[in-house]
Coordinates of C-alpha atoms in Angstrom, one line a residue:
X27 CA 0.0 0.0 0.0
X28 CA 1.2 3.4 -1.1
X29 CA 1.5 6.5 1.9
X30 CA 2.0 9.4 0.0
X31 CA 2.7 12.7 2.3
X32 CA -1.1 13.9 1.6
X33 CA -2.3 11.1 3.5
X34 CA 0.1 11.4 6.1
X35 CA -1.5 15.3 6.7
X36 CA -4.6 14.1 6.2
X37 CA -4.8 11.0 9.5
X38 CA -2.8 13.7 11.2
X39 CA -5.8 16.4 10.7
X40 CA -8.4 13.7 11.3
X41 CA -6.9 12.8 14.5
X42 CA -6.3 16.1 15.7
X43 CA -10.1 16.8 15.2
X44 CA -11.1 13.6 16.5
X45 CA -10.3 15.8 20.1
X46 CA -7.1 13.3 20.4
X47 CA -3.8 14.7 22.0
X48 CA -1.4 16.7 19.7
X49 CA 0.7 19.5 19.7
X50 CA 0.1 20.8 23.2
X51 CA 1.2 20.0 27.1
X52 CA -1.6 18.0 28.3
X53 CA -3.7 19.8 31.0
X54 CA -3.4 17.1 33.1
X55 CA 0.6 17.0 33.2
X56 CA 0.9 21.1 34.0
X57 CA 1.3 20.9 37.6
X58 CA 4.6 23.3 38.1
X59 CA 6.5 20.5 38.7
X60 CA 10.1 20.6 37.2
X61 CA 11.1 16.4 38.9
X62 CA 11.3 14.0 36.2
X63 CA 10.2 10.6 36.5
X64 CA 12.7 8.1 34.6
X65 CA 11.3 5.5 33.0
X66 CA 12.6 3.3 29.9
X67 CA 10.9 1.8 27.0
X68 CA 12.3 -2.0 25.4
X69 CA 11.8 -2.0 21.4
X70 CA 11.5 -5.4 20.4
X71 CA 14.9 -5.0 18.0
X72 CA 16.9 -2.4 17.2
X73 CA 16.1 1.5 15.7
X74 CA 13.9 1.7 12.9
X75 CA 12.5 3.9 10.7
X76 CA 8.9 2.9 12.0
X77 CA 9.7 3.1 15.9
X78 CA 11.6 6.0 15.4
X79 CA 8.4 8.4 16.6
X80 CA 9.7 7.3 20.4
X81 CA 13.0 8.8 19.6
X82 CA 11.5 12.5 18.3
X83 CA 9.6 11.9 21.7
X84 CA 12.6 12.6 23.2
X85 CA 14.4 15.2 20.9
X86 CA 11.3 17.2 21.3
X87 CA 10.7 17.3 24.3
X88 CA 7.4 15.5 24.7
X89 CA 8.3 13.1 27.5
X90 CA 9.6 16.2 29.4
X91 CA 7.0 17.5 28.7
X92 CA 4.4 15.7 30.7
X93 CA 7.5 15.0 33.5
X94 CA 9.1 11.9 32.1
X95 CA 12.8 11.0 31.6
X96 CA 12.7 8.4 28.8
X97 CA 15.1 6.1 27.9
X98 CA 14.7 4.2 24.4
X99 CA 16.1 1.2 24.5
X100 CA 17.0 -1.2 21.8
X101 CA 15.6 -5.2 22.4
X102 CA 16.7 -8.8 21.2
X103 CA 13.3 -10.0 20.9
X104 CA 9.5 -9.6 21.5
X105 CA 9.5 -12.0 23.8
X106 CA 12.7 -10.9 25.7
X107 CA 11.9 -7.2 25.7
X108 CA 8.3 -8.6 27.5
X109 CA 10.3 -10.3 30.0
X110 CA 12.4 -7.5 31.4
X111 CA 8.8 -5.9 31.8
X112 CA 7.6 -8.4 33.6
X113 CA 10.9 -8.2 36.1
X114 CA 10.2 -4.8 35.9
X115 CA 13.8 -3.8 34.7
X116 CA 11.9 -2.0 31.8
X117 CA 8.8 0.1 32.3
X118 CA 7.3 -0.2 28.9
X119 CA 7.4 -2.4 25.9
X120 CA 6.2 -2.5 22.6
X121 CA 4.7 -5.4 21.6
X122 CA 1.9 -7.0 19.6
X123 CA -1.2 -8.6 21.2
X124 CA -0.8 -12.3 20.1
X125 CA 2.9 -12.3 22.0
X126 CA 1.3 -10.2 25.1
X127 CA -1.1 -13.4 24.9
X128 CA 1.1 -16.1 24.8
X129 CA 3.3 -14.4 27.5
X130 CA 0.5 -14.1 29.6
X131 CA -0.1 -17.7 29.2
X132 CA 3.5 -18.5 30.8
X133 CA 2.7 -16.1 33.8
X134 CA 3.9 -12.6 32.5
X135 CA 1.9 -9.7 34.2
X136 CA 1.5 -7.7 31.8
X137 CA -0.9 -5.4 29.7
X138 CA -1.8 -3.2 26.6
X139 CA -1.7 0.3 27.5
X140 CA -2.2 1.6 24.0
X141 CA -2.9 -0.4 20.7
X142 CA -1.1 2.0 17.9
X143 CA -0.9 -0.9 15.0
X144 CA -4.7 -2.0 14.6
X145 CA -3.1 -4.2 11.2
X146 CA -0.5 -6.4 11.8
X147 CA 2.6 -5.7 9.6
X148 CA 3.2 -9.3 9.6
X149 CA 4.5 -10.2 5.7
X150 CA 5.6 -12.7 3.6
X151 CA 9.1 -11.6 1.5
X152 CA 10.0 -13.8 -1.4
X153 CA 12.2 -13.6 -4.6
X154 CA 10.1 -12.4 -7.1
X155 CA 11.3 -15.1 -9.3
X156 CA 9.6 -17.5 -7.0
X157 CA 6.2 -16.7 -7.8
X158 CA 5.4 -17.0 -4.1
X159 CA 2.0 -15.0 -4.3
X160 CA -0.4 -17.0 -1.0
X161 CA 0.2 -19.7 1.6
X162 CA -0.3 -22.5 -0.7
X163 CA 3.1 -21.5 -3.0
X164 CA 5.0 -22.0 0.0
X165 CA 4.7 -25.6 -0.4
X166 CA 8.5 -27.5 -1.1
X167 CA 9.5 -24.0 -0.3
X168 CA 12.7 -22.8 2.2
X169 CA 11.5 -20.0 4.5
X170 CA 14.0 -17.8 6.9
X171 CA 12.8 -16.8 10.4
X172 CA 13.8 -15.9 13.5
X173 CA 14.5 -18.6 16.3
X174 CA 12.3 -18.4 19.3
X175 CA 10.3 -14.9 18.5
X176 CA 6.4 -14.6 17.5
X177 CA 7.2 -14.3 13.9
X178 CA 8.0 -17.8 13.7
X179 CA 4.6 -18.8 15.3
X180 CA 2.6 -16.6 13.6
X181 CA 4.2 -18.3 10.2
X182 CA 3.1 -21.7 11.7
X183 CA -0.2 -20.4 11.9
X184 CA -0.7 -18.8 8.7
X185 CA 0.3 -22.1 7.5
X186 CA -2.4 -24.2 9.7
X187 CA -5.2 -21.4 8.5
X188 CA -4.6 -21.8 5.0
X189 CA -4.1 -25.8 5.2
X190 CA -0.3 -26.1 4.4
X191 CA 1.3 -29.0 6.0
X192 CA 4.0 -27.6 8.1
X193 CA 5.8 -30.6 7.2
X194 CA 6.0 -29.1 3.3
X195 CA 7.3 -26.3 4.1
X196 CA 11.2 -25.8 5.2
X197 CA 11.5 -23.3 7.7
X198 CA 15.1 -22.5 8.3
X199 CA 14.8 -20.6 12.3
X200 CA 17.8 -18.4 13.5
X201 CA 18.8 -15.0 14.7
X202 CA 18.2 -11.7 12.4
X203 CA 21.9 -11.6 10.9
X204 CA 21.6 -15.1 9.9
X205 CA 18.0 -15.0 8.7
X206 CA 18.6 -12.4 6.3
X207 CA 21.9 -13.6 5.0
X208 CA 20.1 -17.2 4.2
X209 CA 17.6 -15.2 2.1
X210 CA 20.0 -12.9 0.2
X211 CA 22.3 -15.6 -0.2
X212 CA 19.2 -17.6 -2.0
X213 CA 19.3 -20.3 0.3
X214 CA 15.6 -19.7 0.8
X215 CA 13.3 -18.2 -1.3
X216 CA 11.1 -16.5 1.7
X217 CA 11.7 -14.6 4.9
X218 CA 9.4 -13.4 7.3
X219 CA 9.3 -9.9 8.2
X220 CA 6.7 -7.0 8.2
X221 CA 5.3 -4.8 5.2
X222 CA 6.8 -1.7 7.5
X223 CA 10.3 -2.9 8.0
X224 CA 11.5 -5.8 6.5
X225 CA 9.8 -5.6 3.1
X226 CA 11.2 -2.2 2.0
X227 CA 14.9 -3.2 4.0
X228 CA 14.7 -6.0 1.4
X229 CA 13.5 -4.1 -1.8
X230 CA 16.4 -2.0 -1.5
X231 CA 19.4 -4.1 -0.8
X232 CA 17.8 -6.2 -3.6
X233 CA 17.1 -3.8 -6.3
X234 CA 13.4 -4.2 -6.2
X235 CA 13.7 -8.1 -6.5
X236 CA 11.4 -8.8 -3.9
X237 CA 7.2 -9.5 -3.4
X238 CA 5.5 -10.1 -0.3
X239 CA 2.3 -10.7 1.0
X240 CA 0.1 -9.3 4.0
X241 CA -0.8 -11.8 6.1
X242 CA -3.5 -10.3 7.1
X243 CA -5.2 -10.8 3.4
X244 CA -5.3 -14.5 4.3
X245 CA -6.9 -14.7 7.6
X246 CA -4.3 -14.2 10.0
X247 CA -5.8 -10.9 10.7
X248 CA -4.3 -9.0 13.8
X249 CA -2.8 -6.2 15.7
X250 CA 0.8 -5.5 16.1
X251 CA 2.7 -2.7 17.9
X252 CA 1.0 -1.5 21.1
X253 CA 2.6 -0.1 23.9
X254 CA 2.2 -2.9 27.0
X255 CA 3.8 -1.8 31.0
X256 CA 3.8 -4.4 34.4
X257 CA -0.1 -4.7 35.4
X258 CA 1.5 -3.1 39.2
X259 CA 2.5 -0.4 37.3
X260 CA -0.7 0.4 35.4
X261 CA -2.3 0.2 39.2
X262 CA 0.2 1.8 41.4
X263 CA 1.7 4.9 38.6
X264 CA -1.3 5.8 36.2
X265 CA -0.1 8.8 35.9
X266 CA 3.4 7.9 34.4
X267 CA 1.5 5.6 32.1
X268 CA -1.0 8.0 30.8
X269 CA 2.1 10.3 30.1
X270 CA 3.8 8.2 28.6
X271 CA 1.1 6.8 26.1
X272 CA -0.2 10.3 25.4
X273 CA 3.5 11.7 24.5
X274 CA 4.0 8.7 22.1
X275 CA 0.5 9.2 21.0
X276 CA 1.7 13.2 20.2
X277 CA 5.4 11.6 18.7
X278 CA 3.3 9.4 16.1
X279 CA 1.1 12.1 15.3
X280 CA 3.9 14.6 14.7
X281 CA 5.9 12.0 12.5
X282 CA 3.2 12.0 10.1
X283 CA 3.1 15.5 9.6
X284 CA 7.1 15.8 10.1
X285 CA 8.9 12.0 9.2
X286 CA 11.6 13.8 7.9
X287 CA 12.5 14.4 11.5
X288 CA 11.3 11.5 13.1
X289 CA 14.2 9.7 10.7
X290 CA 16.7 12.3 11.5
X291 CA 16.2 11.3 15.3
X292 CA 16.9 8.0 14.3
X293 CA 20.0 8.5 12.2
X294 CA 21.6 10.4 15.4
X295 CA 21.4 7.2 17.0
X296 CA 22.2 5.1 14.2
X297 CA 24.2 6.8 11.4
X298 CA 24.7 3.8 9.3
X299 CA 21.3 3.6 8.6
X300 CA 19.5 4.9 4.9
X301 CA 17.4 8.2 5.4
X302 CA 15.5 7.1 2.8
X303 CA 14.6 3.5 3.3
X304 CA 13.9 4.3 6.4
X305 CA 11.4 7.3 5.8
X306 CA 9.6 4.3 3.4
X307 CA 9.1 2.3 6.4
X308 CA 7.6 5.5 8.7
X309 CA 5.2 6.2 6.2
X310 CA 4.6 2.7 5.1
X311 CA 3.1 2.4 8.8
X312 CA 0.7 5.3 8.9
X313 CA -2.0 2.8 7.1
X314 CA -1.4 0.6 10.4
X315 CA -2.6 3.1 12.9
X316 CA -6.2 3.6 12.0
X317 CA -8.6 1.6 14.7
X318 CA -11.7 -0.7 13.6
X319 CA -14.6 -0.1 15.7
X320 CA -14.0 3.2 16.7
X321 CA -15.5 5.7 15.0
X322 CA -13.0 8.8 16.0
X323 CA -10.0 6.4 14.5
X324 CA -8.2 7.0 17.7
X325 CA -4.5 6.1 17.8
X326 CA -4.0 4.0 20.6
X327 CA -7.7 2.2 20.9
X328 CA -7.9 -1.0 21.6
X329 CA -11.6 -2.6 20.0
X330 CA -12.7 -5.4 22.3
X331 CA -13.8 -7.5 18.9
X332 CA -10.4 -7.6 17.8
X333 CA -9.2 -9.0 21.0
X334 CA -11.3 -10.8 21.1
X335 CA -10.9 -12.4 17.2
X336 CA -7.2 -12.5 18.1
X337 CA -7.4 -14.9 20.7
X338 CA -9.8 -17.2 18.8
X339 CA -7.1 -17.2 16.1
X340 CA -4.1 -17.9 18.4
X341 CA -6.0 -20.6 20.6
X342 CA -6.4 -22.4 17.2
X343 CA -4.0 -21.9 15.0
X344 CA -1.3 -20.1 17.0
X345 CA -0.5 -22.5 19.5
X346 CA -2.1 -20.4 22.3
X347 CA -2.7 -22.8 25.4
X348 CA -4.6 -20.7 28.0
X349 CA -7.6 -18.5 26.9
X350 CA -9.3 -15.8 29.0
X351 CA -13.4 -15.5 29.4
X352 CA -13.2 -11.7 29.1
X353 CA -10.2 -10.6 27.0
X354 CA -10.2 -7.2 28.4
X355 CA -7.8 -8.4 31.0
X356 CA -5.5 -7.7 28.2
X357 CA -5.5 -4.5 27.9
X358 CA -7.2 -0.7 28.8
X359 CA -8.1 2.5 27.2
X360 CA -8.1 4.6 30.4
X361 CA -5.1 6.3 29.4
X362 CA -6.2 7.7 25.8
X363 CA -7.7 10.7 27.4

């Protein structure tokens, strides 16, 4: 799907009437205080062009603003970056609602504070030469992914959805550096990634040789990147959580209007990264951030149904072992306004 800059304006315009947080200090956080409260938030992997919002939080002044002192730090892992949350050595995450699920499963206490992707970016990349085009192509097919990391399942259960044999399909699991070298090195003809990240990382270094697929158009249809903090924290600081979500609310907002600064936040963290792939992948999310059942397309809402939809999906196909009766135990909206 193509973001051009119009529609970037235009979601940012629509948001900003929809009465959501944007430009200005939050009522709530003037109190004449000049203490900072510290707090640090895990990516799941390293910089990016699409996380890169959290890091203009911080050049502009947004955290400060509502009396934060954030630290962006990078992960080694959905899963990993959860746990450190969990042993509250992090304060926030990011991470999608299918691994917040299956870490809740194993005992991990924590939950969705705001629910920016409403789409999963989940993809499938292939050599376009490979005519890989749906599930069912993948068959007698190599496929690179990443050891250990919700990726991996949610490949498994793209595959169980569409009625591929796991068994026909050769999936080569390993960490990021190898992954991607067994792809460019055509040692697979697919990789798993996202339509925001991987897909246009791989288009360039390849010279446009790569297609990929949404997973989402074959009915592995859910949410990724949402904002998740220790349930004791949620209870005991609501205040440091609402500031936090409304200042990255107000950072994603701003990129869409500004992603030329967003990325140049990111390339003073990481220089050896390309200002213009990387501004691909920032706008290549705004599509992501609108919300189904809400009619104000609020950034950040979480809609019960597709909770709800997501753990029907991931208790049958996704290898999810413990379901809850009321899926709102997963997350909250309280801190959207």
């Amino acid at each position: 799907m193509k973001t051009t800059r119009r529609s970037f304006l235009t979601f940012a315009t629509a948001a900003a009437a929809a009465g959501l947080p944007v430009l200005g200090r939050p009522a709530w956080a003037a109190n004449g205080s000049d203490k900072l409260t510290k707090a640090t938030v895990r990516l799941a992997f390293n910089y990016n062009g699409h996380r890169s919002p959290y890091l203009l939080a911080v050049d502009k002044g947004f955290y400060r603003d509502v009396g934060l002192d954030v630290e962006v730090l990078e992960g080694k892992g959905v899963t990993s970056s959860m746990q450190l949350v969990a042993g509250k050595q992090d304060t926030f995450t990011i991470v999608d609602p299918p691994s917040l699920m299956l870490g809740a499963a194993q005992g991990m206490p924590v939950r969705q504070v705001a629910q920016l992707y409403q789409t999963s970016p989940n993809a499938l990349i292939s050599w376009k030469d490979q005519g890989i085009a749906r599930p069912a192509d993948l068959a007698g097919k190599a496929v690179a992914t990443l050891q250990g990391d919700t990726t991996t399942t949610m490949l498994y259960a793209l595959l169980a959805k569409n009625k591929v044999p796991r068994g026909a399909v050769q999936i080569m699991a390993s960490d990021g550096g190898t992954r991607n070298q067994a792809f460019l090195g055509k040692r697979t003809q697919a990789i798993t990634g996202f339509l925001n990240d991987s897909y246009p990382g791989m288009a360039a270094l390849t010279e446009n040789g790569v297609a990929c697929f949404a997973y989402s158009d074959f009915g592995v249809d859910t949410m990724g990147d949402g904002i998740a903090a220790h349930a004791d924290t949620v209870a005991s600081s609501p205040e440091v959580v609402r500031g936090f979500v409304q200042a990255s609310i107000r950072a994603y907002q701003y990129a869409m209007e500004h992603p030329e600064e967003a990325i140049a936040s990111l390339l003073k963290r990481s220089p050896s990264l390309k200002a213009d792939v990387e501004l691909t992948k920032l706008k290549a999310t705004a599509p992501l951030l609108r919300a189904k059942g809400d009619a104000r397309q609020a950034i950040g809402y979480s809609d019960k149904a597709r909770w709800e939809e997501t753990q029907t999906l991931m208790a049958e196909f996704g290898g999810l072992s413990k379901t809850v009766p009321d899926v709102s135990v997963f997350y909250t909206n309280q801190f959207l306004a």
